[in-house]
PDB file of C-alpha atoms in Angstrom:
ATOM      1  CA  MET M   1     -24.185 -19.865  48.442  1.00 55.00           C
ATOM      2  CA  GLY M   2     -22.837 -20.373  45.023  1.00 59.00           C
ATOM      3  CA  SER M   3     -21.046 -23.491  43.799  1.00 59.00           C
ATOM      4  CA  PRO M   4     -17.317 -23.197  43.373  1.00 61.00           C
ATOM      5  CA  SER M   5     -15.811 -22.515  39.939  1.00 60.00           C
ATOM      6  CA  PHE M   6     -13.374 -25.325  38.967  1.00 66.00           C
ATOM      7  CA  ASN M   7     -12.715 -23.647  35.615  1.00 72.00           C
ATOM      8  CA  ARG M   8     -11.002 -20.575  37.215  1.00 73.00           C
ATOM      9  CA  LYS M   9      -7.254 -20.179  36.832  1.00 74.00           C
ATOM     10  CA  PRO M  10      -5.278 -20.494  40.205  1.00 73.00           C
ATOM     11  CA  ASP M  11      -3.826 -17.292  41.595  1.00 77.00           C
ATOM     12  CA  PHE M  12      -0.417 -18.962  41.968  1.00 74.00           C
ATOM     13  CA  THR M  13       2.005 -21.379  40.116  1.00 71.00           C
ATOM     14  CA  LEU M  14       3.933 -24.007  41.459  1.00 64.00           C
ATOM     15  CA  THR M  15       7.526 -24.013  40.620  1.00 68.00           C
ATOM     16  CA  ALA M  16      10.390 -26.491  41.586  1.00 68.00           C
ATOM     17  CA  SER M  17      13.160 -25.424  43.816  1.00 76.00           C
ATOM     18  CA  SER M  18      16.541 -26.484  44.772  1.00 79.00           C
ATOM     19  CA  PRO M  19      16.288 -28.240  48.387  1.00 81.00           C
ATOM     20  CA  LEU M  20      19.472 -26.399  49.493  1.00 86.00           C
ATOM     21  CA  ASP M  21      19.063 -23.227  47.255  1.00 85.00           C
ATOM     22  CA  ARG M  22      22.091 -24.500  45.001  1.00 87.00           C
ATOM     23  CA  HIS M  23      24.275 -24.421  47.957  1.00 90.00           C
ATOM     24  CA  CYS M  24      28.128 -23.928  47.379  1.00 94.00           C
ATOM     25  CA  THR M  25      30.889 -23.633  49.745  1.00 94.00           C
ATOM     26  CA  ILE M  26      34.485 -23.503  48.773  1.00 94.00           C
ATOM     27  CA  VAL M  27      37.138 -23.733  51.807  1.00 91.00           C
ATOM     28  CA  ASP M  28      40.917 -24.497  51.654  1.00 88.00           C
ATOM     29  CA  GLY M  29      40.783 -26.200  48.164  1.00 88.00           C
ATOM     30  CA  ALA M  30      37.594 -28.521  49.146  1.00 90.00           C
ATOM     31  CA  SER M  31      34.203 -27.672  47.791  1.00 94.00           C
ATOM     32  CA  LEU M  32      30.746 -28.805  48.793  1.00 93.00           C
ATOM     33  CA  VAL M  33      28.212 -28.128  45.805  1.00 94.00           C
ATOM     34  CA  GLU M  34      24.475 -29.219  45.422  1.00 92.00           C
ATOM     35  CA  VAL M  35      24.046 -30.840  42.052  1.00 90.00           C
ATOM     36  CA  SER M  36      20.771 -29.369  41.045  1.00 85.00           C
ATOM     37  CA  PRO M  37      18.427 -30.086  39.159  1.00 84.00           C
ATOM     38  CA  ARG M  38      18.740 -33.839  38.974  1.00 89.00           C
ATOM     39  CA  SER M  39      16.154 -36.330  38.215  1.00 92.00           C
ATOM     40  CA  ILE M  40      16.291 -39.802  39.805  1.00 94.00           C
ATOM     41  CA  VAL M  41      14.035 -42.739  39.209  1.00 95.00           C
ATOM     42  CA  SER M  42      14.070 -45.755  41.576  1.00 95.00           C
ATOM     43  CA  VAL M  43      13.784 -49.221  39.692  1.00 93.00           C
ATOM     44  CA  SER M  44      13.169 -52.580  41.277  1.00 92.00           C
ATOM     45  CA  PRO M  45      11.736 -55.795  39.941  1.00 92.00           C
ATOM     46  CA  PHE M  46       8.395 -57.011  40.851  1.00 93.00           C
ATOM     47  CA  ALA M  47       8.495 -60.536  42.558  1.00 92.00           C
ATOM     48  CA  GLY M  48       9.373 -63.214  40.146  1.00 92.00           C
ATOM     49  CA  ASN M  49      10.931 -60.729  37.716  1.00 90.00           C
ATOM     50  CA  GLU M  50      14.339 -60.569  39.029  1.00 86.00           C
ATOM     51  CA  ASP M  51      16.113 -62.569  36.301  1.00 86.00           C
ATOM     52  CA  ALA M  52      14.619 -60.563  33.406  1.00 85.00           C
ATOM     53  CA  PHE M  53      15.487 -57.220  35.441  1.00 84.00           C
ATOM     54  CA  ASP M  54      19.033 -58.640  35.809  1.00 82.00           C
ATOM     55  CA  THR M  55      19.409 -59.191  32.072  1.00 83.00           C
ATOM     56  CA  ALA M  56      17.939 -55.678  31.057  1.00 82.00           C
ATOM     57  CA  ILE M  57      20.249 -53.939  33.550  1.00 80.00           C
ATOM     58  CA  GLY M  58      23.308 -56.013  32.246  1.00 79.00           C
ATOM     59  CA  LYS M  59      22.389 -54.861  28.687  1.00 80.00           C
ATOM     60  CA  LEU M  60      22.072 -51.408  29.684  1.00 79.00           C
ATOM     61  CA  CYS M  61      25.525 -51.561  31.219  1.00 76.00           C
ATOM     62  CA  ASN M  62      27.095 -53.352  28.375  1.00 75.00           C
ATOM     63  CA  ALA M  63      29.208 -55.433  30.892  1.00 65.00           C
ATOM     64  CA  GLY M  64      26.719 -57.897  32.593  1.00 65.00           C
ATOM     65  CA  TYR M  65      24.946 -57.254  35.846  1.00 69.00           C
ATOM     66  CA  PRO M  66      26.798 -54.774  37.847  1.00 72.00           C
ATOM     67  CA  SER M  67      28.022 -55.136  41.338  1.00 80.00           C
ATOM     68  CA  ALA M  68      25.747 -53.877  44.207  1.00 84.00           C
ATOM     69  CA  THR M  69      28.772 -51.718  45.334  1.00 89.00           C
ATOM     70  CA  GLU M  70      29.462 -50.122  41.962  1.00 89.00           C
ATOM     71  CA  ALA M  71      27.946 -46.966  40.174  1.00 90.00           C
ATOM     72  CA  LEU M  72      27.978 -47.105  36.394  1.00 86.00           C
ATOM     73  CA  GLU M  73      27.822 -44.240  33.635  1.00 86.00           C
ATOM     74  CA  ILE M  74      25.125 -45.093  31.175  1.00 84.00           C
ATOM     75  CA  THR M  75      25.946 -43.272  27.936  1.00 82.00           C
ATOM     76  CA  GLY M  76      23.773 -42.536  24.975  1.00 80.00           C
ATOM     77  CA  LYS M  77      20.613 -40.406  24.259  1.00 80.00           C
ATOM     78  CA  ASN M  78      19.304 -40.777  27.845  1.00 80.00           C
ATOM     79  CA  ALA M  79      22.799 -40.590  29.709  1.00 86.00           C
ATOM     80  CA  CYS M  80      22.623 -41.376  33.508  1.00 89.00           C
ATOM     81  CA  LEU M  81      24.321 -42.712  36.516  1.00 91.00           C
ATOM     82  CA  LEU M  82      23.124 -46.068  37.546  1.00 90.00           C
ATOM     83  CA  LEU M  83      23.557 -46.235  41.320  1.00 92.00           C
ATOM     84  CA  PRO M  84      22.828 -49.102  43.796  1.00 90.00           C
ATOM     85  CA  SER M  85      20.366 -47.984  46.448  1.00 90.00           C
ATOM     86  CA  SER M  86      19.367 -51.418  48.037  1.00 87.00           C
ATOM     87  CA  HIS M  87      19.145 -55.097  47.375  1.00 84.00           C
ATOM     88  CA  SER M  88      17.878 -55.369  43.835  1.00 84.00           C
ATOM     89  CA  GLN M  89      16.895 -51.624  43.715  1.00 90.00           C
ATOM     90  CA  TRP M  90      18.764 -49.126  41.578  1.00 91.00           C
ATOM     91  CA  PHE M  91      18.639 -45.263  41.031  1.00 94.00           C
ATOM     92  CA  LEU M  92      18.963 -44.013  37.566  1.00 93.00           C
ATOM     93  CA  CYS M  93      20.224 -40.613  37.958  1.00 94.00           C
ATOM     94  CA  PHE M  94      19.961 -38.131  35.264  1.00 93.00           C
ATOM     95  CA  ASP M  95      21.710 -34.964  34.968  1.00 86.00           C
ATOM     96  CA  GLY M  96      19.269 -31.863  34.572  1.00 84.00           C
ATOM     97  CA  GLU M  97      15.674 -32.018  34.991  1.00 85.00           C
ATOM     98  CA  VAL M  98      14.011 -34.560  32.840  1.00 89.00           C
ATOM     99  CA  PRO M  99      10.238 -33.565  31.936  1.00 89.00           C
ATOM    100  CA  ASP M 100       8.867 -37.292  32.679  1.00 92.00           C
ATOM    101  CA  PRO M 101      11.715 -39.206  34.466  1.00 93.00           C
ATOM    102  CA  VAL M 102       9.724 -42.453  34.784  1.00 93.00           C
ATOM    103  CA  ALA M 103       8.947 -42.508  31.092  1.00 93.00           C
ATOM    104  CA  THR M 104      12.662 -41.716  30.297  1.00 92.00           C
ATOM    105  CA  ALA M 105      13.863 -44.593  32.706  1.00 92.00           C
ATOM    106  CA  SER M 106      11.108 -46.874  30.964  1.00 90.00           C
ATOM    107  CA  ASN M 107      12.439 -46.093  27.486  1.00 89.00           C
ATOM    108  CA  LEU M 108      15.802 -46.486  28.789  1.00 88.00           C
ATOM    109  CA  LEU M 109      14.895 -50.070  30.073  1.00 86.00           C
ATOM    110  CA  GLY M 110      12.868 -51.037  27.235  1.00 84.00           C
ATOM    111  CA  LYS M 111       8.948 -51.549  27.022  1.00 75.00           C
ATOM    112  CA  MET M 112       9.127 -55.202  27.801  1.00 71.00           C
ATOM    113  CA  ILE M 113      10.867 -54.875  31.001  1.00 82.00           C
ATOM    114  CA  SER M 114       9.370 -51.599  32.156  1.00 77.00           C
ATOM    115  CA  LYS M 115       6.151 -53.643  32.907  1.00 84.00           C
ATOM    116  CA  ARG M 116       8.095 -55.882  35.143  1.00 91.00           C
ATOM    117  CA  VAL M 117       9.508 -53.327  37.535  1.00 93.00           C
ATOM    118  CA  ALA M 118       8.437 -50.842  40.017  1.00 94.00           C
ATOM    119  CA  MET M 119       9.342 -47.266  39.043  1.00 95.00           C
ATOM    120  CA  THR M 120       8.900 -44.240  41.103  1.00 95.00           C
ATOM    121  CA  ASP M 121      10.204 -40.610  40.582  1.00 95.00           C
ATOM    122  CA  GLN M 122      12.629 -39.814  43.539  1.00 93.00           C
ATOM    123  CA  SER M 123      13.697 -36.400  42.267  1.00 91.00           C
ATOM    124  CA  ASP M 124      12.295 -34.556  45.225  1.00 88.00           C
ATOM    125  CA  ALA M 125      13.083 -36.958  47.967  1.00 89.00           C
ATOM    126  CA  TRP M 126      16.970 -36.820  47.475  1.00 91.00           C
ATOM    127  CA  VAL M 127      19.563 -34.273  47.593  1.00 91.00           C
ATOM    128  CA  THR M 128      22.860 -34.562  45.447  1.00 91.00           C
ATOM    129  CA  LEU M 129      25.901 -33.183  47.020  1.00 92.00           C
ATOM    130  CA  GLU M 130      29.328 -33.070  45.248  1.00 93.00           C
ATOM    131  CA  LEU M 131      32.251 -32.987  47.729  1.00 93.00           C
ATOM    132  CA  THR M 132      35.656 -32.502  46.104  1.00 93.00           C
ATOM    133  CA  GLY M 133      39.152 -31.706  47.371  1.00 91.00           C
ATOM    134  CA  PRO M 134      42.401 -33.485  48.408  1.00 87.00           C
ATOM    135  CA  PHE M 135      41.479 -34.445  51.837  1.00 87.00           C
ATOM    136  CA  ILE M 136      37.800 -35.070  51.696  1.00 90.00           C
ATOM    137  CA  HIS M 137      38.115 -38.512  53.187  1.00 89.00           C
ATOM    138  CA  LEU M 138      39.258 -36.862  56.358  1.00 90.00           C
ATOM    139  CA  THR M 139      35.965 -34.811  56.278  1.00 89.00           C
ATOM    140  CA  LEU M 140      33.915 -37.747  55.728  1.00 92.00           C
ATOM    141  CA  GLU M 141      35.548 -39.853  58.451  1.00 91.00           C
ATOM    142  CA  ARG M 142      34.313 -37.407  60.976  1.00 92.00           C
ATOM    143  CA  ILE M 143      30.797 -37.347  59.839  1.00 93.00           C
ATOM    144  CA  CYS M 144      30.383 -40.939  58.428  1.00 93.00           C
ATOM    145  CA  PRO M 145      30.699 -44.415  60.120  1.00 93.00           C
ATOM    146  CA  ILE M 146      32.405 -45.949  56.813  1.00 94.00           C
ATOM    147  CA  ASP M 147      36.071 -45.809  55.391  1.00 94.00           C
ATOM    148  CA  CYS M 148      35.929 -43.243  52.350  1.00 92.00           C
ATOM    149  CA  SER M 149      39.609 -43.507  51.725  1.00 92.00           C
ATOM    150  CA  SER M 150      40.667 -44.248  48.282  1.00 91.00           C
ATOM    151  CA  THR M 151      42.005 -47.686  49.128  1.00 93.00           C
ATOM    152  CA  ALA M 152      38.841 -48.590  50.665  1.00 94.00           C
ATOM    153  CA  MET M 153      36.572 -46.922  48.232  1.00 93.00           C
ATOM    154  CA  PRO M 154      38.297 -46.970  44.652  1.00 93.00           C
ATOM    155  CA  ILE M 155      36.591 -45.000  41.891  1.00 91.00           C
ATOM    156  CA  SER M 156      32.853 -45.972  41.209  1.00 91.00           C
ATOM    157  CA  THR M 157      32.618 -47.754  44.764  1.00 93.00           C
ATOM    158  CA  THR M 158      29.157 -47.004  46.190  1.00 93.00           C
ATOM    159  CA  ALA M 159      28.046 -47.431  49.857  1.00 93.00           C
ATOM    160  CA  ARG M 160      24.932 -46.981  51.621  1.00 93.00           C
ATOM    161  CA  THR M 161      25.272 -45.353  55.251  1.00 93.00           C
ATOM    162  CA  SER M 162      24.018 -42.380  57.369  1.00 93.00           C
ATOM    163  CA  ILE M 163      25.229 -39.087  58.048  1.00 93.00           C
ATOM    164  CA  GLU M 164      23.646 -37.077  60.897  1.00 91.00           C
ATOM    165  CA  HIS M 165      20.826 -39.915  61.075  1.00 91.00           C
ATOM    166  CA  LEU M 166      19.943 -39.346  57.477  1.00 91.00           C
ATOM    167  CA  GLY M 167      20.028 -42.057  55.056  1.00 90.00           C
ATOM    168  CA  THR M 168      22.865 -41.571  52.759  1.00 93.00           C
ATOM    169  CA  ILE M 169      24.452 -42.874  49.602  1.00 93.00           C
ATOM    170  CA  ILE M 170      28.182 -42.231  48.942  1.00 94.00           C
ATOM    171  CA  SER M 171      29.548 -42.802  45.472  1.00 93.00           C
ATOM    172  CA  ARG M 172      33.180 -42.079  44.659  1.00 92.00           C
ATOM    173  CA  ARG M 173      33.331 -40.640  41.238  1.00 88.00           C
ATOM    174  CA  PRO M 174      36.253 -39.772  38.910  1.00 85.00           C
ATOM    175  CA  ASP M 175      38.199 -36.614  39.683  1.00 71.00           C
TER     176      ASP M 175
END
């Protein structure tokens, strides 16, 4: 029996695919659309590095350390959405597919701080859905245990909850 050839080209190619096949539904002025592709990187400070991390995030936002319930738009070369995901943990959500999301996040945060935080590519672990329309809070109140009305969740407010037993982050974005 001969040894396997490791220099042989594979008979297939792996390609990324949209988790929901780029789902889009529009009914009575409301729409539910999968935002894809989107690159997502989780960032969280290593123990003992919380202050340096807080300072770096504050500089990134140009407004001091953001609230744990507020999503912020980061502008510039590597524009992204800074989305709170847990205590001292944030998602950097880049529009489109970034070739190396962790390296992009590292460049965004700066080389010094990038050695003080844990960063993981979460791009294939989350689905981003955009729900728009005049009465979406009525839709969400049927499937989600939090109040998503405009008075309870002003623009940029973000909350972690569950929908149909799945971990969910809801962020109210500008219309």
